[in-house]
Short mmCIF file of C-alpha atoms and ligand atoms in Angstrom, two decimals:
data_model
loop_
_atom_site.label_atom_id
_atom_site.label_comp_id
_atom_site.label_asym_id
_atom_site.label_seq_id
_atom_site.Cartn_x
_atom_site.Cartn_y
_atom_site.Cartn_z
CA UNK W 83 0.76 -12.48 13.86
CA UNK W 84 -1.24 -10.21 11.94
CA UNK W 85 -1.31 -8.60 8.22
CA UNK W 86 -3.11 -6.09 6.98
CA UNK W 87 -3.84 -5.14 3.86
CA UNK W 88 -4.60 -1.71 2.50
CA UNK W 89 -6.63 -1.88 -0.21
CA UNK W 90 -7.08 1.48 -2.55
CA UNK W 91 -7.04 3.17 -5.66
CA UNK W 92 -3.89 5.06 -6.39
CA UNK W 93 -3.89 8.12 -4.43
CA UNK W 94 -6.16 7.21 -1.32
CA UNK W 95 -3.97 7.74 1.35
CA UNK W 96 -2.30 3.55 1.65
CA UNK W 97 1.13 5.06 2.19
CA UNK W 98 0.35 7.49 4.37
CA UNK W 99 -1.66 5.19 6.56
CA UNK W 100 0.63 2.54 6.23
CA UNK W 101 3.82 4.71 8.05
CA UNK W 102 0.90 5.72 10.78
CA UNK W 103 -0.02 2.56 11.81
CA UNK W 104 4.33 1.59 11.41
CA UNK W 105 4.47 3.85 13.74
CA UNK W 106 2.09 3.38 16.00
CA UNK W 107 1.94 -0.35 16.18
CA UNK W 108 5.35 -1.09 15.12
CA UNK W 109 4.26 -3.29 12.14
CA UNK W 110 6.58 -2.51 9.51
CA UNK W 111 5.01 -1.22 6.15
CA UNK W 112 5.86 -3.04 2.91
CA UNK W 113 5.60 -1.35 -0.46
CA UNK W 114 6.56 -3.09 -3.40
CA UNK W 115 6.20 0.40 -5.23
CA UNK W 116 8.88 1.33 -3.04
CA UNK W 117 11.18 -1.20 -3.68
CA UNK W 118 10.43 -1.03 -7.64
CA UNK W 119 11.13 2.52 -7.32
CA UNK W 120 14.10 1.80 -5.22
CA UNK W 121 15.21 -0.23 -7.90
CA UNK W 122 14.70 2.04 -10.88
CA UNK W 123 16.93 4.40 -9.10
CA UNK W 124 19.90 2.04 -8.27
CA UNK W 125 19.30 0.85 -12.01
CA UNK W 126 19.55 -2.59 -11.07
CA UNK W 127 18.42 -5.29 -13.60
CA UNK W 128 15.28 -5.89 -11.75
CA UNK W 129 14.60 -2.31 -12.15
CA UNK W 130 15.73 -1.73 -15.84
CA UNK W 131 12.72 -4.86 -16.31
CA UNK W 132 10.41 -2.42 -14.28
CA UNK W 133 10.85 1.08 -15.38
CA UNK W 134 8.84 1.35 -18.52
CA UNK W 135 5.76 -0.48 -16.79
CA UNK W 136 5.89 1.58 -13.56
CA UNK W 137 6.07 4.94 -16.42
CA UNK W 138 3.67 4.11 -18.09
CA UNK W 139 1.41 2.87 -15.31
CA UNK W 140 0.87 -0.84 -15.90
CA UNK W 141 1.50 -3.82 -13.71
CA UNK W 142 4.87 -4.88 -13.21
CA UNK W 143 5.35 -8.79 -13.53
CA UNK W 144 3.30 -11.26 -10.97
CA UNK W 145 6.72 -12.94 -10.66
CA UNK W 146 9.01 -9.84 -10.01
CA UNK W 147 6.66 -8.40 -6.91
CA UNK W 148 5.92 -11.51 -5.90
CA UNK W 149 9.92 -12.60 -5.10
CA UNK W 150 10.06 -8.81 -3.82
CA UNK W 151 6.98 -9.39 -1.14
CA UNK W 152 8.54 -13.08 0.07
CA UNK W 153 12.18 -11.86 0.40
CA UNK W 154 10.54 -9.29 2.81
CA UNK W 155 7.25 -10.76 4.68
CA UNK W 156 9.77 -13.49 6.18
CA UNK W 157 12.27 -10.84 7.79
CA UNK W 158 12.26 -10.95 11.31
CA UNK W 159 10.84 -7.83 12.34
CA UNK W 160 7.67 -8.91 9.91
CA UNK W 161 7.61 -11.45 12.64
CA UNK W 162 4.51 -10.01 14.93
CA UNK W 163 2.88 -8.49 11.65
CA UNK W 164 3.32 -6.53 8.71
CA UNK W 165 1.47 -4.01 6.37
CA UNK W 166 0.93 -4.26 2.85
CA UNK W 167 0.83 -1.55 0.77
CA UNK W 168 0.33 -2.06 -2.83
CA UNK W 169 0.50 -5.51 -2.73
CA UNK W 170 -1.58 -7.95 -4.00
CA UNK W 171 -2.69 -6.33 -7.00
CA UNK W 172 -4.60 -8.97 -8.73
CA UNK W 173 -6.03 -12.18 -7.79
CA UNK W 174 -2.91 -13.92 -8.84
CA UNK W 175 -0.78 -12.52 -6.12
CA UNK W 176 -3.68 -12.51 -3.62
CA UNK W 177 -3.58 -16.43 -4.23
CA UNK W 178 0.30 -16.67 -4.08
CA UNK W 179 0.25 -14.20 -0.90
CA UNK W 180 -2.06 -17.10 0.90
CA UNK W 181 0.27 -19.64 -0.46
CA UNK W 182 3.58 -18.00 0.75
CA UNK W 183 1.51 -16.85 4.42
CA UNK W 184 -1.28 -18.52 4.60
CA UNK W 185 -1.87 -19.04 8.67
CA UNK W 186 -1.76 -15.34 9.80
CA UNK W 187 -4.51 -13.39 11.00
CA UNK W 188 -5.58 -10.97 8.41
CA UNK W 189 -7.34 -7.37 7.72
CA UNK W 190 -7.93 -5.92 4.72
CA UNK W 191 -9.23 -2.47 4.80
CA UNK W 192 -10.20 -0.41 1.46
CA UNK W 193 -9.73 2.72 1.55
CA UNK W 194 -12.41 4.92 -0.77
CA UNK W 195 -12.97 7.73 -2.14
CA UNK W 196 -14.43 9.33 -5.33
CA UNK W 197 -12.55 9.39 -8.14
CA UNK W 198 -12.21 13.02 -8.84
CA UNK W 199 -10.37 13.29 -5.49
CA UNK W 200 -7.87 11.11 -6.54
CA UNK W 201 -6.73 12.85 -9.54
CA UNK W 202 -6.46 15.97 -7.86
CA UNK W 203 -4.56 14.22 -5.08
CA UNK W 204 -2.28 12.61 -7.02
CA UNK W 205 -1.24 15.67 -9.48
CA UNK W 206 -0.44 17.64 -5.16
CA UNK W 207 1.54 14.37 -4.20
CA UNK W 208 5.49 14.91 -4.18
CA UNK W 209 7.70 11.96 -2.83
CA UNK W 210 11.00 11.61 -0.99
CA UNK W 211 13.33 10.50 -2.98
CA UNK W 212 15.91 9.16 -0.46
CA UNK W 213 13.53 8.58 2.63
CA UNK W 214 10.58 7.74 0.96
CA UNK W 215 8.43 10.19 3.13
CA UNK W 216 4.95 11.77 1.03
CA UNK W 217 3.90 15.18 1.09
CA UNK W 218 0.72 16.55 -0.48
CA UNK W 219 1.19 20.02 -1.58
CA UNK W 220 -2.60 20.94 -0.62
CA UNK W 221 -2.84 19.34 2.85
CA UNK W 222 1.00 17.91 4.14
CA UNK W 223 3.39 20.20 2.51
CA UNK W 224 6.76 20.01 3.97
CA UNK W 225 7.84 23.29 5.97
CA UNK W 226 10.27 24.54 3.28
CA UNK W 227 9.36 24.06 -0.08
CA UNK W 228 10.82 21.04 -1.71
CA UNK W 229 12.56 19.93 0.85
CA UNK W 230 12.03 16.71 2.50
CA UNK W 231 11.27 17.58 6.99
CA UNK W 232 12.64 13.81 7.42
CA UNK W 233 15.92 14.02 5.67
CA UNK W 234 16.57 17.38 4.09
CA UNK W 235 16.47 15.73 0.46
CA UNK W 236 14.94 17.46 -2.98
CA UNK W 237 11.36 16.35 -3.36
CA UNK W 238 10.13 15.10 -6.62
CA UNK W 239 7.11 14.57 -8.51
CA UNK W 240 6.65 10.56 -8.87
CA UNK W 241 6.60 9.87 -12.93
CA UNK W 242 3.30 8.13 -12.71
CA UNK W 243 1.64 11.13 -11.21
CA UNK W 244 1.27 12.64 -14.58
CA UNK W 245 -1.92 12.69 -15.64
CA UNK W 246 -1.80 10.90 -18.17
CA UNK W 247 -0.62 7.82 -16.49
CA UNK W 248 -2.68 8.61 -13.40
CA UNK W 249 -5.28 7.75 -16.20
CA UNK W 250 -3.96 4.50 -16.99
CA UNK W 251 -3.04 3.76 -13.34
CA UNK W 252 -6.66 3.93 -12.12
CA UNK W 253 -8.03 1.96 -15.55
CA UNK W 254 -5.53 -0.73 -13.98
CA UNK W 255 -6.88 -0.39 -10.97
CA UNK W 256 -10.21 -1.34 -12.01
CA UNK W 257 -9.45 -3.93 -14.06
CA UNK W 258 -7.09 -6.04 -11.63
CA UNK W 259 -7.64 -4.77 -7.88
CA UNK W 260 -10.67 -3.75 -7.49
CA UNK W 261 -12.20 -7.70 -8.20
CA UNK W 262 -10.02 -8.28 -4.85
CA UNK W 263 -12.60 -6.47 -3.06
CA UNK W 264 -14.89 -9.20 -3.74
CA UNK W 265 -12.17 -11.92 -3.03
CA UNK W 266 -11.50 -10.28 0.50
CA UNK W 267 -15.16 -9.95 1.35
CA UNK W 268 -15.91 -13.42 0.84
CA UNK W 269 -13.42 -14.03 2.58
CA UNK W 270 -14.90 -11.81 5.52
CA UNK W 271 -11.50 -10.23 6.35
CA UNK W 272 -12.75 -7.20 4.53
CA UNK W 273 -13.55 -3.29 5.94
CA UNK W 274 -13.95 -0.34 3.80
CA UNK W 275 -12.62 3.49 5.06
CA UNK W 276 -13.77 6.81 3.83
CA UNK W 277 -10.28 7.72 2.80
CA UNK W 278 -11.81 11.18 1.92
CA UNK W 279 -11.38 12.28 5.47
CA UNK W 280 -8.66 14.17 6.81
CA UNK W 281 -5.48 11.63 7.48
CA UNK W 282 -6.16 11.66 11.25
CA UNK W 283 -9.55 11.15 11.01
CA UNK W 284 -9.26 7.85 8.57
CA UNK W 285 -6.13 6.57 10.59
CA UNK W 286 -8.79 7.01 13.72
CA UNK W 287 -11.29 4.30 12.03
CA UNK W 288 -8.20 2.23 11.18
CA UNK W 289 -6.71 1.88 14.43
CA UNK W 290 -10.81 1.29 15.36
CA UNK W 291 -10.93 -2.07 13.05
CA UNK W 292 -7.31 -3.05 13.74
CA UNK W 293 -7.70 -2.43 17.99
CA UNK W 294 -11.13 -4.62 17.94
CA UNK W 295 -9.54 -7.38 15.80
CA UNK W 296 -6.89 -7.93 17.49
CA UNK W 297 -8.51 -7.79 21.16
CA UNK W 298 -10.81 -10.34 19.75
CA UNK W 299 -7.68 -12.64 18.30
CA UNK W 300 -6.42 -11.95 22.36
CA UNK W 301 -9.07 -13.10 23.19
CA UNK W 302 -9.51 -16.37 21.17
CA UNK W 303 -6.03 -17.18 22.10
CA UNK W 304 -6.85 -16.60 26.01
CA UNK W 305 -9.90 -19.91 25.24
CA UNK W 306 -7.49 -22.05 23.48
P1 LIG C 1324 2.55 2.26 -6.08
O1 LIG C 1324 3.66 3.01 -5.43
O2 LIG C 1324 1.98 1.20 -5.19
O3 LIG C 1324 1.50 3.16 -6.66
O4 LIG C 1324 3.21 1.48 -7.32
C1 LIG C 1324 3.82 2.17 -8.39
C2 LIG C 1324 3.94 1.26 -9.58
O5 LIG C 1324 4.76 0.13 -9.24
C3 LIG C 1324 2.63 0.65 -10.06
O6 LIG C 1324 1.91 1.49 -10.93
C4 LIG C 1324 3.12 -0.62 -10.75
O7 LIG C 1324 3.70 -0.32 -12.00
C5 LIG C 1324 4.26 -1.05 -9.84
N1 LIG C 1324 3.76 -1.94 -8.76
C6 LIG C 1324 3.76 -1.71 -7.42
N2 LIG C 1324 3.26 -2.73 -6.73
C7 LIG C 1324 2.92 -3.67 -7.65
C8 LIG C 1324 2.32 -4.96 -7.58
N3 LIG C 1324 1.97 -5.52 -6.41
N4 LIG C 1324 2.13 -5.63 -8.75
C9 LIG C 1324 2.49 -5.12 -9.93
N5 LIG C 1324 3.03 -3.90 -10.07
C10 LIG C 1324 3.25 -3.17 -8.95
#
Protein backbone atom coordinates (compact mmCIF):
# COMPACT_ATOMS: atom_id res chain seq x y z
CA UNK A 1 0.00 0.00 0.00
CA UNK A 2 2.48 2.44 -0.85
CA UNK A 3 2.82 5.76 -3.15
CA UNK A 4 5.51 7.49 -4.07
CA UNK A 5 5.93 10.58 -5.28
CA UNK A 6 8.62 11.93 -7.54
CA UNK A 7 9.13 15.24 -7.02
CA UNK A 8 11.34 17.36 -9.76
CA UNK A 9 11.83 20.08 -11.98
CA UNK A 10 11.07 19.34 -15.57
CA UNK A 11 13.80 17.39 -16.95
CA UNK A 12 15.30 15.55 -13.78
CA UNK A 13 14.95 12.18 -14.68
CA UNK A 14 10.87 11.46 -12.87
CA UNK A 15 9.96 9.47 -15.96
CA UNK A 16 12.78 7.67 -16.34
CA UNK A 17 12.86 6.64 -12.72
CA UNK A 18 9.38 6.14 -12.57
CA UNK A 19 9.41 3.05 -15.50
CA UNK A 20 12.65 1.71 -13.32
CA UNK A 21 11.13 1.34 -10.26
CA UNK A 22 7.58 -0.03 -12.61
CA UNK A 23 9.73 -2.34 -13.43
CA UNK A 24 11.41 -3.39 -10.77
CA UNK A 25 8.79 -3.28 -8.12
CA UNK A 26 5.84 -3.68 -10.22
CA UNK A 27 4.18 -0.40 -9.05
CA UNK A 28 2.68 1.00 -11.99
CA UNK A 29 3.82 4.63 -12.97
CA UNK A 30 1.17 7.32 -13.41
CA UNK A 31 1.78 10.40 -15.53
CA UNK A 32 -0.81 12.78 -15.99
CA UNK A 33 1.56 14.39 -18.72
CA UNK A 34 1.09 11.24 -20.36
CA UNK A 35 -2.38 11.02 -20.40
CA UNK A 36 -2.73 14.93 -21.37
CA UNK A 37 -0.47 14.14 -24.10
CA UNK A 38 -2.36 11.05 -24.86
CA UNK A 39 -5.21 13.14 -25.15
CA UNK A 40 -3.91 15.93 -27.34
CA UNK A 41 -3.15 13.27 -29.80
CA UNK A 42 -6.56 11.42 -29.89
CA UNK A 43 -7.95 15.13 -29.97
CA UNK A 44 -10.43 14.37 -27.51
CA UNK A 45 -12.33 17.29 -25.82
CA UNK A 46 -10.36 16.94 -22.71
CA UNK A 47 -7.38 17.37 -24.80
CA UNK A 48 -8.54 20.24 -27.19
CA UNK A 49 -9.07 22.08 -23.27
CA UNK A 50 -5.33 21.05 -22.68
CA UNK A 51 -3.28 21.67 -25.69
CA UNK A 52 -2.57 25.34 -25.62
CA UNK A 53 -1.57 25.13 -21.77
CA UNK A 54 0.64 22.03 -22.14
CA UNK A 55 2.33 24.37 -25.48
CA UNK A 56 2.83 26.93 -23.91
CA UNK A 57 4.00 25.39 -20.64
CA UNK A 58 1.45 26.36 -18.00
CA UNK A 59 -0.63 24.28 -15.67
CA UNK A 60 -3.42 22.50 -17.02
CA UNK A 61 -6.69 22.81 -14.83
CA UNK A 62 -6.62 21.46 -10.95
CA UNK A 63 -9.94 19.87 -11.97
CA UNK A 64 -8.93 18.16 -15.34
CA UNK A 65 -5.65 16.23 -13.70
CA UNK A 66 -7.24 15.79 -10.78
CA UNK A 67 -10.37 13.47 -12.43
CA UNK A 68 -7.35 12.04 -14.61
CA UNK A 69 -5.20 10.90 -11.28
CA UNK A 70 -8.63 9.37 -9.42
CA UNK A 71 -9.93 7.51 -12.53
CA UNK A 72 -6.43 5.84 -12.35
CA UNK A 73 -5.00 5.58 -8.56
CA UNK A 74 -8.24 3.33 -7.89
CA UNK A 75 -7.47 0.68 -10.76
CA UNK A 76 -6.70 -2.51 -9.48
CA UNK A 77 -3.26 -3.03 -10.29
CA UNK A 78 -2.65 0.55 -8.29
CA UNK A 79 -3.84 -1.78 -5.62
CA UNK A 80 -0.28 -2.66 -3.77
CA UNK A 81 1.09 0.91 -4.82
CA UNK A 82 1.56 3.30 -7.43
CA UNK A 83 4.04 6.04 -8.69
CA UNK A 84 3.35 9.48 -9.37
CA UNK A 85 4.93 11.26 -11.82
CA UNK A 86 4.00 14.77 -12.38
CA UNK A 87 1.36 14.80 -10.14
CA UNK A 88 0.56 16.94 -7.57
CA UNK A 89 1.74 20.04 -8.94
CA UNK A 90 0.57 22.56 -6.51
CA UNK A 91 -0.68 22.47 -3.09
CA UNK A 92 -4.18 22.24 -4.34
CA UNK A 93 -3.83 18.80 -5.76
CA UNK A 94 -1.40 17.73 -3.00
CA UNK A 95 -4.51 18.46 -0.65
CA UNK A 96 -7.10 16.74 -2.99
CA UNK A 97 -4.48 13.73 -3.54
CA UNK A 98 -4.74 13.21 0.54
CA UNK A 99 -8.41 13.63 0.25
CA UNK A 100 -8.99 11.07 -2.63
CA UNK A 101 -5.96 8.53 -0.78
CA UNK A 102 -5.41 9.60 2.24
CA UNK A 103 -4.45 6.17 4.36
CA UNK A 104 -1.51 4.89 2.20
CA UNK A 105 1.95 4.82 3.11
CA UNK A 106 3.79 7.48 1.32
CA UNK A 107 7.40 8.63 -0.16
CA UNK A 108 8.13 11.52 -1.77
CA UNK A 109 11.52 11.78 -3.19
CA UNK A 110 12.86 15.11 -5.07
CA UNK A 111 14.90 14.66 -7.44
CA UNK A 112 17.67 17.74 -7.94
CA UNK A 113 19.77 19.06 -9.92
CA UNK A 114 21.12 22.48 -11.11
CA UNK A 115 19.30 24.25 -13.35
CA UNK A 116 21.61 24.55 -16.25
CA UNK A 117 21.46 20.72 -16.50
CA UNK A 118 18.02 20.77 -17.05
CA UNK A 119 17.87 22.93 -19.99
CA UNK A 120 20.41 21.12 -21.68
CA UNK A 121 18.59 17.90 -20.82
CA UNK A 122 15.51 18.83 -21.91
CA UNK A 123 16.52 20.46 -25.48
CA UNK A 124 18.51 16.09 -25.85
CA UNK A 125 15.07 14.59 -24.65
CA UNK A 126 13.00 12.91 -27.61
CA UNK A 127 9.75 10.94 -26.63
CA UNK A 128 7.86 7.93 -27.95
CA UNK A 129 5.10 8.84 -29.42
CA UNK A 130 3.08 5.56 -29.37
CA UNK A 131 4.89 3.77 -26.36
CA UNK A 132 5.72 6.54 -24.41
CA UNK A 133 9.40 5.32 -23.90
CA UNK A 134 12.26 8.57 -23.37
CA UNK A 135 15.46 8.75 -24.94
CA UNK A 136 18.09 11.42 -24.30
CA UNK A 137 20.11 12.03 -27.31
CA UNK A 138 23.40 12.66 -25.09
CA UNK A 139 23.20 9.70 -22.68
CA UNK A 140 20.03 7.02 -23.82
CA UNK A 141 19.84 7.39 -27.49
CA UNK A 142 17.93 4.68 -29.09
CA UNK A 143 20.15 2.24 -31.31
CA UNK A 144 18.91 3.61 -34.67
CA UNK A 145 18.32 7.07 -34.89
CA UNK A 146 14.78 8.12 -34.38
CA UNK A 147 13.47 5.14 -33.92
CA UNK A 148 11.82 4.04 -30.86
CA UNK A 149 14.01 0.22 -29.41
CA UNK A 150 10.46 -0.52 -27.63
CA UNK A 151 8.13 -0.30 -30.54
CA UNK A 152 9.84 0.68 -33.75
CA UNK A 153 7.82 4.12 -33.83
CA UNK A 154 9.24 7.78 -35.15
CA UNK A 155 10.58 9.66 -32.16
CA UNK A 156 9.65 13.21 -31.63
CA UNK A 157 10.70 16.20 -29.92
CA UNK A 158 7.94 16.94 -27.06
CA UNK A 159 6.49 20.70 -27.94
CA UNK A 160 7.32 21.95 -24.53
CA UNK A 161 10.95 21.10 -24.93
CA UNK A 162 11.48 24.23 -26.84
CA UNK A 163 13.28 26.51 -25.13
CA UNK A 164 11.27 28.86 -24.87
CA UNK A 165 8.65 27.02 -23.02
CA UNK A 166 11.27 25.01 -21.14
CA UNK A 167 11.60 28.68 -19.80
CA UNK A 168 8.18 29.05 -18.76
CA UNK A 169 7.92 25.38 -17.63
CA UNK A 170 10.61 25.76 -14.94
CA UNK A 171 9.20 29.55 -13.88
CA UNK A 172 6.00 27.25 -13.20
CA UNK A 173 7.83 25.04 -11.51
CA UNK A 174 8.97 27.42 -9.03
CA UNK A 175 6.08 29.11 -8.49
CA UNK A 176 3.61 26.05 -7.81
CA UNK A 177 5.79 22.79 -7.02
CA UNK A 178 8.55 23.63 -5.57
CA UNK A 179 6.41 25.13 -2.16
CA UNK A 180 5.42 21.21 -2.06
CA UNK A 181 8.81 20.55 -0.97
CA UNK A 182 8.06 22.27 2.14
CA UNK A 183 4.50 20.65 2.41
CA UNK A 184 6.14 17.08 2.07
CA UNK A 185 8.89 17.79 4.55
CA UNK A 186 6.67 18.76 7.20
CA UNK A 187 5.07 16.18 6.56
CA UNK A 188 8.34 13.99 7.05
CA UNK A 189 7.57 11.75 4.03
CA UNK A 190 10.17 13.75 2.21
CA UNK A 191 13.90 12.58 0.59
CA UNK A 192 15.83 14.52 -1.84
CA UNK A 193 18.13 12.61 -4.86
CA UNK A 194 21.02 14.02 -6.74
CA UNK A 195 19.25 13.47 -10.01
CA UNK A 196 22.56 14.70 -11.62
CA UNK A 197 23.96 11.23 -11.42
CA UNK A 198 23.97 8.78 -14.03
CA UNK A 199 20.24 7.01 -14.20
CA UNK A 200 21.60 3.86 -12.48
CA UNK A 201 23.28 5.50 -9.99
CA UNK A 202 20.08 7.79 -8.80
CA UNK A 203 17.65 4.74 -9.32
CA UNK A 204 20.40 2.96 -6.79
CA UNK A 205 19.56 5.68 -3.91
CA UNK A 206 15.87 5.30 -4.85
CA UNK A 207 15.46 1.74 -4.49
CA UNK A 208 17.82 2.62 -1.07
CA UNK A 209 14.86 4.96 0.47
CA UNK A 210 12.02 2.90 -1.03
CA UNK A 211 13.74 -0.84 0.26
CA UNK A 212 14.25 0.74 3.97
CA UNK A 213 10.71 2.19 4.04
CA UNK A 214 9.04 -0.40 3.24
CA UNK A 215 11.04 -3.09 5.46
CA UNK A 216 10.25 -0.71 8.21
CA UNK A 217 6.24 -0.55 7.19
CA UNK A 218 6.92 -4.81 7.28
CA UNK A 219 7.94 -4.40 10.08
CA UNK A 220 5.31 -2.20 11.87
CA UNK A 221 2.75 -4.43 10.43
CA UNK A 222 4.62 -7.69 11.92
CA UNK A 223 3.91 -5.54 15.88
CA UNK A 224 0.39 -4.81 15.13
P1 LIG B 1 5.03 16.56 -17.84
O1 LIG B 1 5.04 15.47 -18.86
O2 LIG B 1 4.81 16.05 -16.45
O3 LIG B 1 6.22 17.47 -17.95
O4 LIG B 1 3.74 17.46 -18.17
C1 LIG B 1 3.61 18.15 -19.40
C2 LIG B 1 2.58 19.23 -19.28
O5 LIG B 1 1.31 18.65 -18.95
C3 LIG B 1 2.83 20.24 -18.17
O6 LIG B 1 3.70 21.28 -18.56
C4 LIG B 1 1.42 20.74 -17.88
O7 LIG B 1 0.99 21.62 -18.89
C5 LIG B 1 0.61 19.47 -18.03
N1 LIG B 1 0.51 18.74 -16.74
C6 LIG B 1 1.01 17.50 -16.44
N2 LIG B 1 0.73 17.15 -15.19
C7 LIG B 1 0.03 18.17 -14.64
C8 LIG B 1 -0.53 18.43 -13.36
N3 LIG B 1 -0.45 17.54 -12.36
N4 LIG B 1 -1.19 19.61 -13.19
C9 LIG B 1 -1.32 20.50 -14.17
N5 LIG B 1 -0.79 20.35 -15.39
C10 LIG B 1 -0.12 19.19 -15.65
Amino acid sequence: MMRIILLGPPGSGKGTQGDLIQEKYGFPKISTGDFLRQAVAQETPLGKKAEMKIKQGELVEDEIVVEMARDRIFEDDCRQGYVLDGFPRNLFQARKLEEIDGNREEIVIEIHLPEKVLIKRLGARRICPECEAIYNLLVTKPERDGICDKCGASLIQREDDLREVIKERLKVYHQHTEPLIIYYQGKKTFHKVDGSEEIKAVFRCICSLLDSKMTKSREREVRR
